[in-house]
Amino acid sequence: MADLNVQKLREVFENFKEEMGKGLVAADIFDKENLVPLIGYNSNPVACALFGKIYHFIHEAAREAGFPPMHRYYLIDMKDNKAVIVVDLHDDYLLGMLADFSKIQIGIVLNVVIPKVIREFNEKVVS
């Protein structure tokens, strides 16, 4: 597992929260192996464990089906303009979030926020 710069982790997570604004309902960065949150906003360890298991299931199912591997994220469309998005941040870490698409545009999340948090996490947090 990669070493983390905890101070930079906080900085990157705060930048992410700011980018998401009122559209962020909850979020956690957690490790892929133990599915335990490292940092969170309205943290939900049960969600980390469950959505981490789904990540591993999708990853394995795609491999067994001969599909290409998952790239950056999976998204589950929920009622009331909400969505669960699990982002593959790094070989060892995931970002899980509950977004409110009545308060932030989906295109901003998928095309601006997610690429930025992936880039910043890998450039600043892991070594």
XYZ file of N, CA and C in Angstrom:
381
model
N 0.842 -1.182 0.000
C 0.000 0.000 0.000
C 0.886 1.243 0.000
N 0.504 2.228 -0.774
C 1.280 3.462 -0.914
C 1.274 4.260 0.384
N 2.384 4.964 0.623
C 2.448 5.871 1.767
C 1.664 7.133 1.451
N 0.972 7.639 2.474
C 0.140 8.827 2.290
C 0.722 10.019 3.025
N 0.655 11.178 2.398
C 0.951 12.440 3.056
C -0.373 12.927 3.629
N -0.561 12.784 4.943
C -1.840 13.068 5.582
C -2.229 14.544 5.440
N -1.264 15.426 5.562
C -1.554 16.855 5.406
C -2.058 17.143 3.988
N -1.417 16.571 2.988
C -1.850 16.762 1.601
C -3.190 16.075 1.338
N -3.444 14.935 2.008
C -4.735 14.268 1.895
C -5.845 15.210 2.340
N -5.658 15.858 3.473
C -6.657 16.824 3.967
C -6.853 17.960 2.969
N -5.748 18.470 2.434
C -5.801 19.578 1.476
C -6.572 19.172 0.214
N -6.251 18.022 -0.338
C -6.918 17.544 -1.553
C -8.403 17.299 -1.278
N -8.708 16.723 -0.110
C -10.104 16.445 0.237
C -10.884 17.750 0.414
N -10.279 18.744 1.039
C -10.951 20.050 1.208
C -11.186 20.711 -0.156
N -10.217 20.628 -1.058
C -10.394 21.165 -2.419
C -11.551 20.471 -3.131
N -11.615 19.143 -2.981
C -12.694 18.360 -3.573
C -14.047 18.809 -3.025
N -14.144 18.954 -1.708
C -15.400 19.386 -1.090
C -15.807 20.766 -1.598
N -14.847 21.645 -1.730
C -15.128 22.998 -2.231
C -15.634 22.956 -3.670
N -15.006 22.128 -4.499
C -15.439 21.978 -5.902
C -16.870 21.450 -5.990
N -17.217 20.520 -5.118
C -18.549 19.919 -5.116
C -19.600 20.856 -4.522
N -19.194 21.708 -3.611
C -20.120 22.659 -3.007
C -21.324 21.976 -2.379
N -22.488 22.571 -2.576
C -23.727 22.052 -1.984
C -24.171 20.747 -2.634
N -23.522 20.384 -3.734
C -23.858 19.131 -4.406
C -23.304 17.896 -3.715
N -22.442 18.102 -2.716
C -21.865 16.971 -1.997
C -22.684 16.693 -0.744
N -23.264 15.514 -0.681
C -24.037 15.104 0.493
C -23.126 14.384 1.486
N -22.264 13.505 0.988
C -21.339 12.741 1.830
C -20.203 12.234 0.955
N -19.047 11.995 1.575
C -17.899 11.457 0.833
C -16.886 10.853 1.784
N -16.198 9.833 1.296
C -15.100 9.210 2.032
C -14.023 8.796 1.048
N -12.782 8.943 1.457
C -11.672 8.307 0.766
C -11.305 7.104 1.622
N -11.262 5.916 0.990
C -11.011 4.700 1.749
C -10.112 3.757 0.969
N -9.470 2.855 1.710
C -8.548 1.942 1.042
C -9.302 0.759 0.465
N -8.816 0.268 -0.669
C -9.471 -0.812 -1.410
C -9.403 -2.150 -0.685
N -8.382 -2.352 0.109
C -8.203 -3.648 0.751
C -9.114 -3.809 1.967
N -9.037 -2.863 2.901
C -9.802 -2.972 4.147
C -11.147 -2.261 4.103
N -11.342 -1.399 3.094
C -12.585 -0.644 2.910
C -12.905 0.230 4.120
N -11.855 0.759 4.751
C -11.988 1.613 5.929
C -11.700 3.055 5.530
N -12.585 3.998 5.930
C -12.370 5.400 5.553
C -11.115 5.995 6.188
N -10.406 6.801 5.390
C -9.238 7.544 5.861
C -9.626 8.966 6.231
N -10.554 9.524 5.459
C -11.029 10.889 5.682
C -12.432 10.957 5.103
N -13.283 11.769 5.721
C -14.642 11.816 5.209
C -15.388 13.084 5.565
N -16.490 13.249 4.883
C -17.452 14.329 5.123
C -18.810 13.647 5.239
N -19.481 13.821 6.374
C -20.681 13.024 6.663
C -20.349 11.551 6.433
N -19.228 11.151 6.980
C -18.637 9.832 6.736
C -19.621 8.698 7.017
N -19.502 7.636 6.194
C -20.374 6.484 6.334
C -19.548 5.214 6.109
N -18.941 4.673 7.177
C -18.103 3.474 7.024
C -18.843 2.276 6.441
N -20.142 2.146 6.735
C -20.915 1.036 6.166
C -20.992 1.183 4.645
N -21.233 2.400 4.171
C -21.273 2.643 2.727
C -19.918 2.336 2.093
N -18.823 2.698 2.753
C -17.485 2.391 2.223
C -17.335 0.891 2.018
N -17.718 0.115 3.025
C -17.585 -1.335 2.932
C -18.459 -1.894 1.813
N -19.715 -1.471 1.757
C -20.634 -2.016 0.756
C -20.268 -1.597 -0.661
N -20.015 -0.304 -0.878
C -19.700 0.158 -2.232
C -18.298 -0.269 -2.660
N -17.409 -0.508 -1.689
C -16.113 -1.095 -2.009
C -16.259 -2.525 -2.504
N -17.158 -3.291 -1.877
C -17.426 -4.663 -2.332
C -18.010 -4.647 -3.750
N -18.898 -3.695 -4.017
C -19.465 -3.568 -5.370
C -18.359 -3.253 -6.372
N -17.435 -2.360 -6.006
C -16.296 -2.031 -6.880
C -15.544 -3.313 -7.242
N -15.216 -4.110 -6.237
C -14.463 -5.346 -6.489
C -15.282 -6.323 -7.335
N -16.591 -6.404 -7.085
C -17.455 -7.284 -7.862
C -17.486 -6.854 -9.334
N -17.672 -5.555 -9.587
C -17.700 -5.047 -10.964
C -16.363 -5.311 -11.650
N -15.286 -5.038 -10.934
C -13.942 -5.240 -11.489
C -13.752 -6.702 -11.915
N -14.132 -7.630 -11.043
C -13.976 -9.061 -11.323
C -14.951 -9.516 -12.409
N -16.191 -9.048 -12.367
C -17.190 -9.439 -13.367
C -16.764 -8.993 -14.761
N -16.238 -7.766 -14.873
C -15.769 -7.275 -16.171
C -14.622 -8.138 -16.689
N -13.705 -8.496 -15.795
C -12.566 -9.333 -16.187
C -13.050 -10.698 -16.680
N -13.950 -11.312 -15.911
C -14.448 -12.644 -16.281
C -15.259 -12.622 -17.574
N -15.922 -11.501 -17.851
C -16.720 -11.378 -19.070
C -15.867 -11.007 -20.283
N -14.585 -10.752 -20.059
C -13.708 -10.362 -21.154
C -13.862 -8.903 -21.542
N -14.453 -8.100 -20.651
C -14.618 -6.666 -20.898
C -13.352 -5.935 -20.474
N -13.164 -4.719 -20.982
C -12.041 -3.924 -20.484
C -12.274 -3.582 -19.008
N -11.207 -3.301 -18.285
C -11.373 -2.962 -16.869
C -12.068 -1.605 -16.690
N -12.680 -1.447 -15.525
C -13.292 -0.166 -15.180
C -12.212 0.912 -15.242
N -12.591 2.091 -15.706
C -11.608 3.156 -15.870
C -11.539 4.050 -14.636
N -12.435 5.018 -14.522
C -12.307 6.003 -13.449
C -13.363 5.895 -12.361
N -14.566 5.437 -12.677
C -15.629 5.452 -11.671
C -16.784 4.560 -12.093
N -17.649 4.265 -11.121
C -18.976 3.756 -11.435
C -19.977 4.672 -10.755
N -21.149 4.776 -11.350
C -22.179 5.690 -10.875
C -23.490 4.928 -10.752
N -24.163 5.103 -9.626
C -25.481 4.515 -9.419
C -26.469 5.660 -9.290
N -27.392 5.724 -10.237
C -28.419 6.757 -10.246
C -29.458 6.423 -9.189
N -29.702 7.358 -8.275
C -30.635 7.147 -7.175
C -31.844 8.082 -7.345
N -32.873 7.848 -6.592
C -34.042 8.733 -6.611
C -33.683 10.093 -6.031
N -34.574 11.070 -6.264
C -34.437 12.423 -5.714
C -33.175 13.142 -6.206
N -32.778 12.913 -7.467
C -31.611 13.576 -8.066
C -30.293 13.262 -7.361
N -30.213 12.139 -6.686
C -28.986 11.749 -5.996
C -28.280 10.659 -6.805
N -26.988 10.535 -6.576
C -26.210 9.467 -7.202
C -25.053 9.084 -6.297
N -24.760 7.802 -6.264
C -23.553 7.304 -5.628
C -22.513 7.196 -6.731
N -21.337 7.756 -6.472
C -20.236 7.675 -7.425
C -19.028 7.145 -6.662
N -18.454 6.068 -7.160
C -17.249 5.504 -6.561
C -16.128 5.668 -7.574
N -15.110 6.411 -7.155
C -14.008 6.811 -8.027
C -12.768 5.992 -7.695
N -12.151 5.449 -8.733
C -10.900 4.715 -8.594
C -9.763 5.741 -8.570
N -9.390 6.175 -7.361
C -8.381 7.226 -7.207
C -6.968 6.759 -7.524
N -6.670 5.516 -7.154
C -5.289 5.024 -7.151
C -5.350 3.501 -7.028
N -4.248 2.839 -7.244
C -4.225 1.380 -7.107
C -4.730 0.916 -5.742
N -4.573 1.745 -4.723
C -4.910 1.340 -3.357
C -6.112 2.060 -2.748
N -6.663 3.088 -3.424
C -7.666 3.936 -2.776
C -8.860 4.250 -3.670
N -10.015 4.368 -3.005
C -11.266 4.756 -3.661
C -11.816 6.006 -2.995
N -12.591 6.751 -3.754
C -13.367 7.871 -3.230
C -14.827 7.529 -3.477
N -15.599 7.459 -2.413
C -17.029 7.229 -2.542
C -17.765 8.489 -2.163
N -18.794 8.823 -2.949
C -19.550 10.031 -2.622
C -21.023 9.848 -2.932
N -21.831 10.624 -2.234
C -23.244 10.771 -2.541
C -23.406 12.199 -3.014
N -23.801 12.353 -4.272
C -23.951 13.673 -4.886
C -25.423 13.997 -5.073
N -25.737 15.282 -5.009
C -27.092 15.783 -5.244
C -27.064 16.578 -6.546
N -27.601 15.986 -7.617
C -27.541 16.623 -8.931
C -28.574 17.728 -9.114
N -29.348 18.023 -8.085
C -30.176 19.226 -8.140
C -29.363 20.442 -7.695
N -28.145 20.190 -7.165
C -27.301 21.274 -6.647
C -25.955 21.396 -7.349
N -25.642 20.449 -8.229
C -24.419 20.521 -9.040
C -24.694 19.754 -10.332
N -24.174 20.259 -11.428
C -24.400 19.607 -12.716
C -23.559 18.342 -12.826
N -24.181 17.287 -13.344
C -23.495 15.998 -13.492
C -22.250 16.143 -14.365
N -22.322 16.968 -15.395
C -21.166 17.166 -16.271
C -19.983 17.764 -15.548
N -20.241 18.666 -14.612
C -19.159 19.259 -13.814
C -18.497 18.178 -12.961
N -19.316 17.330 -12.339
C -18.767 16.267 -11.485
C -17.923 15.297 -12.311
N -18.481 14.817 -13.425
C -17.807 13.774 -14.202
C -16.615 14.286 -14.998
N -16.701 15.507 -15.505
C -15.668 16.007 -16.421
C -14.687 16.993 -15.810
N -15.009 17.520 -14.637
C -14.107 18.486 -13.989
C -13.649 17.975 -12.626
N -14.601 17.711 -11.726
C -14.256 17.370 -10.344
C -13.512 16.038 -10.250
N -14.047 14.999 -10.876
C -13.412 13.678 -10.756
C -12.004 13.657 -11.357
N -11.802 14.136 -12.587
C -10.420 14.138 -13.091
C -9.460 14.952 -12.221
N -9.962 16.068 -11.673
C -9.101 16.914 -10.842
C -8.724 16.211 -9.538
N -9.688 15.581 -8.856
C -9.358 14.932 -7.590
C -8.445 13.728 -7.820
N -8.624 13.011 -8.908
C -7.716 11.897 -9.225
C -6.295 12.423 -9.429
N -6.167 13.454 -10.239
C -4.840 14.038 -10.522
C -4.182 14.549 -9.240
N -4.917 15.350 -8.449
C -4.344 15.927 -7.232
C -3.974 14.843 -6.219
N -4.826 13.837 -6.073
C -4.532 12.752 -5.122
C -3.222 12.069 -5.497
N -3.060 11.749 -6.784
C -1.862 11.038 -7.229
C -0.622 11.909 -7.239
N -0.759 13.200 -7.493
C 0.400 14.097 -7.506
C 0.845 14.498 -6.111
N -0.110 14.648 -5.186
C 0.228 15.251 -3.886
C 0.174 14.295 -2.702
N -0.694 13.293 -2.750
C -0.987 12.512 -1.546
C -0.176 11.225 -1.466
N -0.060 10.491 -2.563
C 0.602 9.183 -2.512
C 2.045 9.265 -3.004
N 2.858 8.399 -2.414
C 4.263 8.351 -2.857
C 4.710 6.909 -2.971
